[in-house]
Amino acid sequence: MKRKFFAVALASVLLAVGAAVVAAQQGLLPFVIEGRSFVSQEAFINAGLRCATPHVDDERAAEIDAHMLAHRGGPGNARKPGDPPPQPAVTGGMINVHFHVINNGTSLANGNIPDSQIANQMAVLNAAFATTGWSFNLVSVDRTTNATWYTAGPGTTAETQMKTALRQGTAADLNIYTNNMGGGLLGWATFPSSYAANPQGDGVVVLYSSLPGGTAAPYNQGDTATHEVGHWMGLYHTFQGGCARNATSGGDLVSDTAAERSPAYGCPTGRDTCTNLPGLDPITNFMDYTDDACMSTFTAGQDTRMDSAFSTYRYGK
């Protein structure tokens, strides 16, 4: 009797474990990040919390591309009528970085990340962009204790106040802010094309616990910053436009990133959501929404786009 009971109990446990594994693989288990719980990781992604960088619609994106094509030769070298488009003025270089740590107290739990994490984040950025010719040089770190800025979100008065007070440098200088924006949000950025209208708003904001060694698993290896800096350099999401892909440049206006219907999460090897178009979904690309451990790639086309955007909107500005 005891043996039969044990066998039934063991079978029940194995079934429960198997069901949990299947549920986890299917994204059906609760997904918890920084104390906020979602029905699944898919629900977290669909809530728009992986990245709050504003979407650029097709009309505006076309205007930006036309402007880049005419002006990527840099200041004083605009395209003349009848001339071919100029080559990008710069195709790489060292970008100075000003790092602003916004905290709510002196402890790590209050966002006061140590210099070692900042150094590790810089290393992650430089490794990610190594194939593009762009590198990042940390030139300053400042720390501000401000409860309002600590929870500043995109488009808020607190964000404006924070950036107005702290931003340093020119259009070519990267300002990174870390705080605890809340709600499960990981970060956001501004595009190069936005600089002229709002120079003080330019920069990248990331959740402090998304830096390498932070607690925002599976987004705690530093690639939230990589993703947002990609936007700051002029890149769109790989899934922009879904499967309604432009024949030559796609929804993200980069020809060598395969189309995908929606953001990927986790690391779904072999995912193919646009079966009518060539190529598997670019799940390893830094501009998708996969886990940090899954991200490893910028394409040659993305590199070219970054060169053009920087040359047009940041170089010499």
C-alpha positions as a printed Julia matrix, in Angstrom:
317×3 Matrix{Float64}:
  0.0    0.0     0.0
  2.81   2.39    0.95
  4.69   1.48   -2.21
  1.61   2.18   -4.36
  1.04   5.52   -2.6
  4.7    6.48   -3.14
  4.48   5.59   -6.84
  1.33   7.66   -7.29
  2.88  10.58   -5.38
  6.08  10.4    -7.44
  4.09  10.34  -10.65
  2.15  13.37   -9.52
  5.35  15.26   -8.74
  6.86  14.39  -12.12
  3.7   15.5   -13.89
  3.73  18.77  -11.96
  7.39  19.41  -12.75
  6.83  18.58  -16.41
  3.85  20.88  -16.58
  5.86  23.67  -14.97
  8.67  23.22  -17.5
  6.23  23.3   -20.4
  4.5   26.34  -18.94
  7.82  28.13  -18.53
  8.83  27.32  -22.1
  5.5   28.62  -23.37
  5.74  31.79  -21.31
  2.76  30.87  -19.18
  4.42  31.21  -15.77
  4.34  34.58  -14.0
  7.18  36.87  -14.99
  8.51  39.04  -12.18
 10.91  41.92  -12.67
 11.95  44.32   -9.94
  8.98  43.41   -7.79
  6.32  43.75  -10.47
  4.57  40.59  -11.63
  3.2   39.92  -15.1
  1.13  36.96  -16.28
  4.05  35.97  -18.52
  7.17  37.38  -20.12
  5.1   37.88  -23.26
  2.71  40.07  -21.25
  5.68  42.12  -20.04
  6.85  42.62  -23.62
  3.34  43.47  -24.85
  3.01  46.08  -22.09
  5.77  48.05  -23.84
  8.11  47.97  -20.86
 11.17  46.5   -22.57
 11.77  49.88  -24.2
  9.84  53.17  -24.16
 11.74  54.87  -26.98
  9.07  56.6   -29.1
  7.97  54.86  -32.29
  8.79  56.72  -35.52
  6.0   56.36  -38.07
  6.64  55.57  -41.72
  6.15  59.15  -42.94
  8.56  60.63  -40.43
 11.06  57.82  -40.99
 11.04  58.54  -44.72
 11.67  62.25  -44.04
 14.61  61.39  -41.79
 16.12  59.04  -44.38
 15.81  61.63  -47.15
 17.5   64.2   -44.92
 20.31  61.8   -44.04
 20.88  60.94  -47.69
 21.36  64.63  -48.48
 23.31  65.69  -45.39
 25.35  62.71  -44.19
 28.45  64.28  -45.71
 28.62  66.41  -42.58
 28.45  70.17  -41.94
 29.14  72.21  -45.06
 28.94  69.21  -47.37
 25.25  68.96  -48.19
 24.25  67.17  -51.38
 23.9   69.49  -54.36
 21.15  69.05  -56.97
 22.17  66.41  -59.48
 25.03  65.1   -57.37
 25.14  61.58  -55.95
 24.56  61.26  -52.2
 27.72  62.02  -50.2
 29.39  59.29  -48.21
 29.01  59.52  -44.41
 31.47  62.04  -42.96
 32.41  59.62  -40.19
 32.3   55.83  -40.14
 33.34  55.28  -36.55
 35.17  56.95  -33.72
 35.3   57.41  -29.97
 32.19  58.82  -28.29
 32.57  60.55  -24.93
 30.16  59.35  -22.26
 28.81  61.29  -19.29
 27.26  58.94  -16.75
 24.61  60.3   -14.36
 23.64  58.1   -11.4
 20.29  59.15   -9.95
 19.66  57.57   -6.56
 17.34  57.74   -3.59
 20.06  57.17   -0.99
 23.59  55.93   -0.58
 22.96  52.18   -0.86
 22.89  50.03   -3.98
 19.26  49.15   -3.18
 18.5   52.84   -3.64
 20.13  52.99   -7.05
 23.59  54.16   -6.0
 25.46  51.81   -8.31
 29.22  51.45   -7.69
 31.9   52.57  -10.12
 32.66  48.92  -10.85
 29.22  48.4   -12.39
 29.63  51.52  -14.5
 33.01  50.22  -15.71
 31.42  46.87  -16.55
 28.64  48.61  -18.45
 31.19  50.52  -20.5
 32.94  47.24  -21.3
 29.64  45.73  -22.47
 28.97  48.71  -24.74
 32.43  48.6   -26.26
 32.19  44.86  -26.89
 28.75  45.2   -28.49
 29.8   47.98  -30.87
 33.3   46.66  -31.56
 32.48  45.5   -35.1
 30.99  48.88  -36.04
 34.07  51.03  -35.49
 32.39  52.99  -32.71
 33.71  52.98  -29.15
 32.79  54.71  -25.91
 35.02  56.61  -23.5
 33.8   57.36  -19.98
 34.78  60.96  -19.21
 32.61  61.8   -16.2
 30.41  60.29  -13.5
 28.14  62.29  -11.24
 25.74  61.17   -8.52
 22.51  62.92   -7.57
 20.19  62.05   -4.69
 16.73  63.17   -5.75
 13.58  61.2    -4.94
 11.6   62.75   -7.81
 14.23  62.19  -10.49
 14.85  58.68   -9.14
 11.44  57.61  -10.48
 11.38  59.89  -13.52
  9.71  58.29  -16.52
  9.7   59.22  -20.2
  7.97  62.47  -21.07
  7.6   63.62  -17.47
  8.45  66.95  -15.9
 10.95  65.1   -13.72
 12.79  63.8   -16.8
 13.02  67.32  -18.23
 14.3   68.75  -14.94
 16.85  65.95  -14.53
 18.29  66.28  -18.01
 18.26  70.07  -18.02
 20.28  70.11  -14.82
 22.74  67.35  -15.67
 23.3   66.93  -19.41
 26.82  67.7   -20.63
 28.58  68.04  -23.96
 27.5   68.4   -27.57
 25.3   66.37  -29.9
 28.22  63.96  -30.28
 28.43  63.21  -26.53
 26.42  60.38  -25.01
 24.67  61.07  -21.71
 23.5   57.97  -19.82
 21.18  58.3   -16.83
 20.37  55.46  -14.43
 17.37  55.53  -12.12
 14.45  53.39  -10.99
 11.73  54.61  -13.35
  9.31  51.99  -12.03
  6.5   49.91  -13.45
  8.92  47.33  -14.82
 10.24  49.71  -17.48
 13.84  49.07  -18.55
 14.75  52.23  -20.45
 14.33  54.66  -23.31
 16.4   56.87  -25.59
 16.24  59.79  -27.99
 17.04  59.58  -31.71
 19.74  61.66  -33.42
 17.04  63.41  -35.45
 15.48  64.76  -32.23
 18.58  66.6   -31.06
 18.12  69.92  -32.88
 14.63  70.46  -31.46
 15.53  69.47  -27.9
 19.26  69.33  -27.19
 18.86  69.11  -23.41
 16.57  66.1   -23.74
 19.14  64.08  -25.67
 20.42  60.87  -24.13
 19.67  57.41  -22.77
 17.93  56.42  -19.53
 18.18  52.86  -18.19
 17.01  51.03  -15.11
 19.92  50.95  -12.66
 19.49  47.24  -12.0
 19.83  46.41  -15.72
 23.56  47.1   -15.56
 25.88  44.06  -15.48
 25.43  42.21  -12.19
 22.14  43.93  -11.42
 18.94  42.26  -10.26
 16.69  42.81  -13.3
 17.12  39.28  -14.7
 17.03  38.29  -17.51
 17.88  41.86  -18.47
 20.87  42.34  -16.16
 23.91  41.87  -18.38
 24.06  45.45  -19.66
 22.33  45.12  -23.01
 19.41  47.34  -22.16
 21.97  50.13  -22.47
 23.28  48.58  -25.71
 19.75  48.53  -27.13
 19.03  52.12  -26.1
 22.38  53.39  -27.37
 21.47  51.71  -30.67
 18.44  54.02  -30.8
 20.63  56.99  -29.83
 22.82  56.09  -32.82
 19.79  56.06  -35.17
 18.53  52.45  -35.2
 14.91  51.33  -35.04
 13.55  48.05  -33.69
 14.09  45.06  -35.96
 10.37  44.29  -35.82
  9.29  47.76  -36.96
  6.85  47.33  -39.84
  6.28  43.66  -39.05
  5.96  41.46  -42.13
  4.86  44.37  -44.37
  8.47  44.77  -45.38
  9.83  47.3   -47.83
 11.54  45.27  -50.56
 14.91  46.97  -50.17
 15.16  48.3   -46.64
 12.43  46.76  -44.47
 10.43  48.37  -41.71
 13.56  49.28  -39.78
 15.08  50.74  -42.96
 17.98  48.28  -42.82
 18.13  45.72  -45.62
 20.05  42.95  -43.87
 17.84  42.49  -40.8
 15.21  39.86  -41.55
 11.59  40.86  -41.02
  9.67  39.68  -37.95
  6.02  40.07  -37.12
  6.46  41.01  -33.47
  9.15  41.43  -30.79
 10.89  38.25  -29.69
 11.48  37.45  -26.03
 13.52  34.81  -24.25
 15.78  33.28  -26.9
 13.49  31.46  -29.36
 16.0   29.81  -31.7
 14.54  29.16  -35.14
 11.66  31.63  -34.73
 10.19  32.6   -38.1
  7.16  34.86  -37.9
  7.3   36.14  -41.5
  7.29  32.88  -43.44
  6.49  34.72  -46.68
  9.85  36.5   -46.49
 13.42  35.14  -46.39
 15.37  34.7   -43.18
 14.65  33.67  -39.63
 13.72  36.33  -37.08
 16.84  38.29  -35.98
 16.57  37.2   -32.34
 20.26  37.78  -31.61
 20.12  41.38  -32.8
 20.58  44.06  -30.16
 17.54  45.91  -31.51
 15.08  43.06  -30.82
 13.57  42.41  -27.36
 15.22  39.1   -26.44
 17.0   38.39  -23.15
 20.45  39.94  -22.71
 22.11  36.52  -22.95
 20.57  36.06  -26.41
 21.74  39.37  -27.89
 25.05  39.54  -29.73
 24.72  41.23  -33.11
 24.62  44.46  -35.07
 24.51  43.93  -38.84
 26.62  45.65  -41.49
 23.5   47.51  -42.62
 22.88  48.77  -39.1
 26.5   49.9   -38.93
 26.03  51.91  -42.14
 22.83  53.47  -40.81
 24.56  54.49  -37.57
 27.35  56.12  -39.6
 24.83  58.08  -41.66
 22.75  59.18  -38.67
 25.76  60.26  -36.63
 27.28  62.12  -39.6
 24.0   63.93  -40.26
 22.73  64.81  -36.82
 25.64  64.58  -34.36
 28.97  65.16  -36.08
 30.15  68.72  -35.56
 26.88  69.76  -33.88
